[in-house]
């Protein structure tokens, strides 16, 4: 790829970093470096003894992170998905951290770079991989998956009412001509979606679903949340920014479960104060972008951030 620059506006920048309650000598993790907006603000609050480790799959994000790491010894960039959190931090000699930030989903540069295949606004190769150095492209998956799998992905990850019709059309189309561009897929979906919410392109849900599947986004999120709790020191913060209901539902449920202490039947002769403390406590209400940010960056309208704090309660991850 040529060196083309695309603007990236970090969503909930100040709010997310404030949620971490950064200590000057603390150790923090940015699970989704992107173009480094959150990371740079965290670094500005760290002293010389502080440390920040960031993860990303995208080779272009990694290149930006490596430039930052070369200029700041407190910073380390890891070219991996954040499901490897425990393993990679252990390799760096880190057993406890003071904060973990996750800014989920696809970044603005990935969407705006038509060559990446994330957006139906461009006619481009149907790729959709966050890490272009490995894994199956969307075109390859659509060419090989059976109709039932395609239908289930579009239905589950896109919450698309017309998933059955779209999947059947994809399989019929590839029998005559392979689907290899975003425009081909968008047109095909548009022909098979009868109604759509005002202002939403018919292909929106299908593109979201395929992207989530290709990148294993929800499975990765389910994997990393318990790892984050295991790694957080007492008082450490977890902040997660989600951009659609499927992500937020997972985060909300996880925090609620981890913040719920063991309950005993009403007849048990045990005081509430003697019950084991839950490993997390939710902090405040969910945070959304303010009017000023929404005016400057409409993509922030779907963002919702949930915050939790590690307690002294024991944490045992279910296998």
XYZ file of C-alpha atoms in Angstrom:
319
model
C 0.000 0.000 0.000
C 1.103 3.531 -0.653
C 1.652 5.871 2.259
C -1.753 7.587 2.315
C -2.779 9.437 5.456
C -6.343 9.252 6.762
C -7.644 11.384 9.606
C -8.442 9.615 12.843
C -10.579 11.257 15.503
C -10.289 9.416 18.790
C -13.704 8.895 20.358
C -14.207 9.811 24.039
C -10.539 10.756 24.246
C -10.455 12.694 27.511
C -13.319 10.738 29.055
C -11.633 7.362 28.487
C -8.273 8.433 29.870
C -9.938 10.137 32.836
C -11.805 6.872 33.494
C -8.468 5.101 34.004
C -7.530 7.503 36.832
C -3.921 7.387 35.593
C -1.175 7.366 38.217
C 2.202 8.784 37.231
C 4.020 5.547 38.120
C 1.312 3.163 36.929
C 1.301 0.468 34.239
C -1.448 0.691 31.629
C -2.671 -1.184 28.567
C -4.290 0.283 25.462
C -5.788 -2.798 23.813
C -6.561 -0.988 20.555
C -3.811 1.475 19.633
C -5.334 2.655 16.340
C -3.457 5.836 15.565
C -2.488 6.403 19.180
C -4.892 9.066 20.407
C -5.634 7.432 23.752
C -2.057 6.177 24.123
C -0.515 9.606 23.674
C -2.827 11.150 26.255
C -2.053 8.368 28.738
C 1.682 8.899 28.188
C 1.260 12.611 28.862
C -0.012 11.726 32.343
C 2.714 9.189 33.153
C 5.959 10.006 34.879
C 9.339 8.498 34.096
C 8.497 5.321 36.049
C 5.186 4.768 34.265
C 4.654 2.288 31.461
C 2.158 1.778 28.655
C 1.713 -1.301 26.468
C -0.518 -1.115 23.390
C -1.890 -3.826 21.120
C -3.112 -3.707 17.537
C -3.613 -6.044 14.581
C -3.362 -3.453 11.826
C 0.126 -3.218 10.257
C -0.361 0.502 9.607
C -1.257 1.094 13.262
C 1.787 -0.950 14.278
C 4.027 1.232 12.090
C 2.689 4.325 13.867
C 3.154 2.624 17.226
C 6.734 1.698 16.441
C 7.507 5.343 15.682
C 6.081 6.297 19.072
C 8.000 3.504 20.823
C 11.256 4.691 19.238
C 10.651 8.145 20.699
C 9.376 7.095 24.153
C 10.970 4.269 26.137
C 7.912 4.043 28.404
C 5.843 2.741 25.504
C 5.681 -0.734 23.921
C 3.605 -1.759 20.908
C 2.553 -5.391 20.341
C 1.432 -6.675 16.918
C -1.234 -9.042 18.188
C -4.940 -9.101 18.887
C -5.792 -8.356 22.499
C -6.951 -11.909 23.151
C -3.230 -12.550 23.759
C -3.185 -10.021 26.620
C -2.000 -12.276 29.450
C 0.581 -14.093 27.349
C 2.142 -10.961 25.875
C 2.252 -9.044 29.155
C 3.817 -12.045 30.866
C 6.495 -12.103 28.159
C 7.181 -8.453 29.006
C 7.523 -9.306 32.701
C 4.217 -7.678 33.678
C 1.978 -9.595 36.059
C -0.198 -6.683 37.240
C -1.437 -3.502 35.570
C -3.263 -0.425 36.839
C -5.632 0.095 33.946
C -6.907 -1.493 30.743
C -8.593 0.486 27.957
C -10.448 -1.027 25.003
C -11.769 1.058 22.106
C -13.583 -1.603 20.114
C -14.503 -1.966 16.467
C -13.036 -0.553 13.290
C -11.120 2.738 13.242
C -11.801 5.753 11.030
C -8.648 5.241 8.909
C -9.678 1.640 8.253
C -13.137 2.738 7.132
C -11.941 5.705 5.085
C -9.230 3.776 3.271
C -11.328 2.172 0.543
C -8.546 -0.308 -0.186
C -9.249 -2.077 3.101
C -12.714 -3.192 1.981
C -14.565 -2.220 5.150
C -16.908 0.294 3.528
C -19.542 0.012 0.817
C -18.878 3.667 -0.043
C -15.927 2.572 -2.193
C -15.480 0.002 -4.929
C -12.539 -1.965 -3.572
C -11.277 -5.488 -2.938
C -13.512 -7.292 -0.452
C -10.905 -7.728 2.289
C -12.178 -6.520 5.731
C -9.220 -7.928 7.688
C -7.938 -5.716 10.476
C -4.610 -7.505 10.110
C -3.827 -7.581 6.398
C -0.754 -9.736 7.011
C -2.676 -12.874 7.946
C -6.009 -14.660 7.801
C -8.851 -15.152 5.334
C -10.343 -12.190 3.462
C -14.082 -11.565 3.275
C -14.028 -12.520 -0.407
C -12.322 -15.836 0.374
C -14.813 -16.624 3.120
C -17.828 -15.769 0.963
C -16.430 -18.017 -1.766
C -16.036 -21.034 0.515
C -18.620 -20.857 3.334
C -21.852 -22.779 2.928
C -25.177 -20.985 2.759
C -26.198 -21.894 6.319
C -23.004 -20.421 7.776
C -23.336 -17.202 5.777
C -26.971 -16.882 6.852
C -26.140 -17.421 10.517
C -23.292 -14.884 10.493
C -25.424 -12.196 8.852
C -28.372 -12.926 11.145
C -26.385 -13.102 14.383
C -23.719 -10.446 13.918
C -25.730 -8.101 11.711
C -29.134 -8.667 13.349
C -30.365 -8.661 9.754
C -33.991 -9.692 9.138
C -33.261 -10.605 5.529
C -30.265 -12.818 6.283
C -31.788 -15.905 4.649
C -32.504 -14.101 1.394
C -29.077 -12.389 1.328
C -27.215 -15.663 1.959
C -29.122 -17.431 -0.788
C -28.358 -14.583 -3.202
C -24.643 -14.694 -2.339
C -24.430 -18.426 -3.013
C -26.383 -18.101 -6.262
C -24.209 -15.197 -7.431
C -20.905 -16.919 -6.709
C -22.031 -19.886 -8.780
C -21.847 -17.649 -11.832
C -19.337 -15.008 -10.755
C -17.200 -14.679 -7.588
C -17.879 -11.787 -5.215
C -14.576 -9.955 -5.016
C -15.423 -6.251 -4.537
C -17.335 -4.213 -1.997
C -19.534 -2.748 -4.728
C -20.610 -6.194 -5.920
C -21.623 -7.193 -2.409
C -23.371 -3.903 -1.614
C -25.433 -4.032 -4.799
C -26.358 -7.667 -4.207
C -27.479 -6.971 -0.642
C -29.428 -3.899 -1.725
C -31.362 -6.012 -4.196
C -32.413 -8.390 -1.420
C -33.271 -6.054 1.454
C -36.843 -4.840 1.089
C -36.867 -2.177 3.806
C -34.275 -0.381 5.871
C -34.226 2.254 8.608
C -34.248 5.836 7.241
C -30.747 7.029 6.440
C -29.169 3.557 6.660
C -27.716 1.865 3.591
C -29.197 -1.619 2.993
C -25.689 -3.112 3.126
C -24.812 -1.714 6.579
C -25.806 -4.724 8.663
C -24.333 -7.292 6.284
C -20.976 -5.505 6.078
C -20.878 -5.232 9.881
C -21.652 -8.912 10.285
C -19.016 -10.122 7.832
C -16.380 -7.811 9.336
C -17.104 -9.066 12.857
C -16.872 -12.672 11.694
C -13.694 -12.272 9.631
C -11.899 -10.629 12.570
C -13.407 -12.760 15.352
C -14.301 -9.570 17.180
C -16.884 -10.818 19.647
C -14.990 -13.982 20.548
C -11.897 -11.866 21.124
C -13.849 -9.523 23.404
C -15.246 -12.432 25.415
C -11.695 -13.763 25.799
C -10.010 -10.542 26.896
C -12.448 -9.320 29.549
C -11.639 -12.052 32.114
C -7.933 -11.687 31.315
C -8.166 -7.984 32.130
C -9.720 -8.700 35.518
C -6.989 -11.248 36.272
C -4.297 -8.682 35.476
C -5.734 -5.630 37.199
C -4.233 -4.635 40.536
C -6.635 -3.663 43.304
C -8.047 -0.244 42.434
C -7.128 -0.682 38.766
C -9.642 0.453 36.174
C -11.204 -1.217 33.149
C -12.748 1.079 30.510
C -14.426 -0.305 27.388
C -15.836 1.746 24.514
C -18.341 -0.140 22.351
C -19.944 0.941 19.085
C -22.824 -1.464 18.620
C -25.275 -3.357 20.770
C -23.625 -6.767 20.397
C -20.347 -5.523 21.885
C -22.017 -3.465 24.597
C -24.248 -6.364 25.621
C -21.180 -8.545 26.236
C -19.401 -5.819 28.229
C -22.498 -4.917 30.254
C -23.211 -8.549 31.148
C -19.596 -9.261 32.047
C -19.281 -6.266 34.375
C -22.643 -7.020 35.961
C -21.680 -10.635 36.644
C -18.182 -9.776 37.930
C -19.620 -7.038 40.144
C -22.167 -9.346 41.767
C -21.099 -10.943 45.031
C -22.006 -14.534 45.824
C -25.559 -14.746 47.098
C -26.788 -17.128 49.804
C -30.370 -18.164 50.529
C -32.266 -15.905 52.932
C -32.208 -18.537 55.673
C -28.391 -18.792 55.755
C -26.917 -17.543 59.041
C -24.247 -15.389 57.381
C -23.955 -11.609 57.541
C -23.805 -9.711 54.260
C -20.498 -8.226 55.413
C -19.025 -11.719 55.633
C -19.798 -12.631 52.034
C -16.922 -12.691 49.565
C -16.450 -9.384 47.782
C -17.124 -9.295 44.045
C -13.943 -8.812 41.965
C -15.275 -5.741 40.122
C -17.451 -2.762 40.903
C -19.107 -0.669 38.232
C -18.058 2.994 38.239
C -20.698 5.578 37.385
C -23.173 5.414 34.543
C -22.341 4.542 30.931
C -20.610 7.473 29.211
C -21.601 8.820 25.787
C -20.109 11.517 23.582
C -21.191 15.075 24.316
C -22.772 17.505 21.891
C -19.468 19.141 20.930
C -17.845 15.814 20.049
C -20.896 14.659 18.115
C -20.869 17.861 16.084
C -17.192 17.357 15.224
C -17.356 13.580 14.753
C -20.778 12.065 13.940
C -19.285 8.551 14.148
C -19.139 9.014 17.919
C -22.927 8.907 18.170
C -23.040 5.148 18.760
C -20.144 5.049 21.250
C -20.851 3.974 24.812
C -18.198 3.516 27.496
C -18.540 1.355 30.599
C -16.094 1.596 33.489
C -15.306 -0.820 36.300
C -12.749 -0.957 39.121
C -10.922 -3.987 40.502
C -11.672 -4.746 44.133
C -9.854 -6.997 46.596
C -12.356 -9.758 45.817
C -11.038 -13.099 44.599
C -11.262 -13.755 40.871
C -11.586 -17.248 39.486
C -12.042 -17.402 35.740
C -14.403 -20.054 34.458
C -12.702 -22.333 31.958
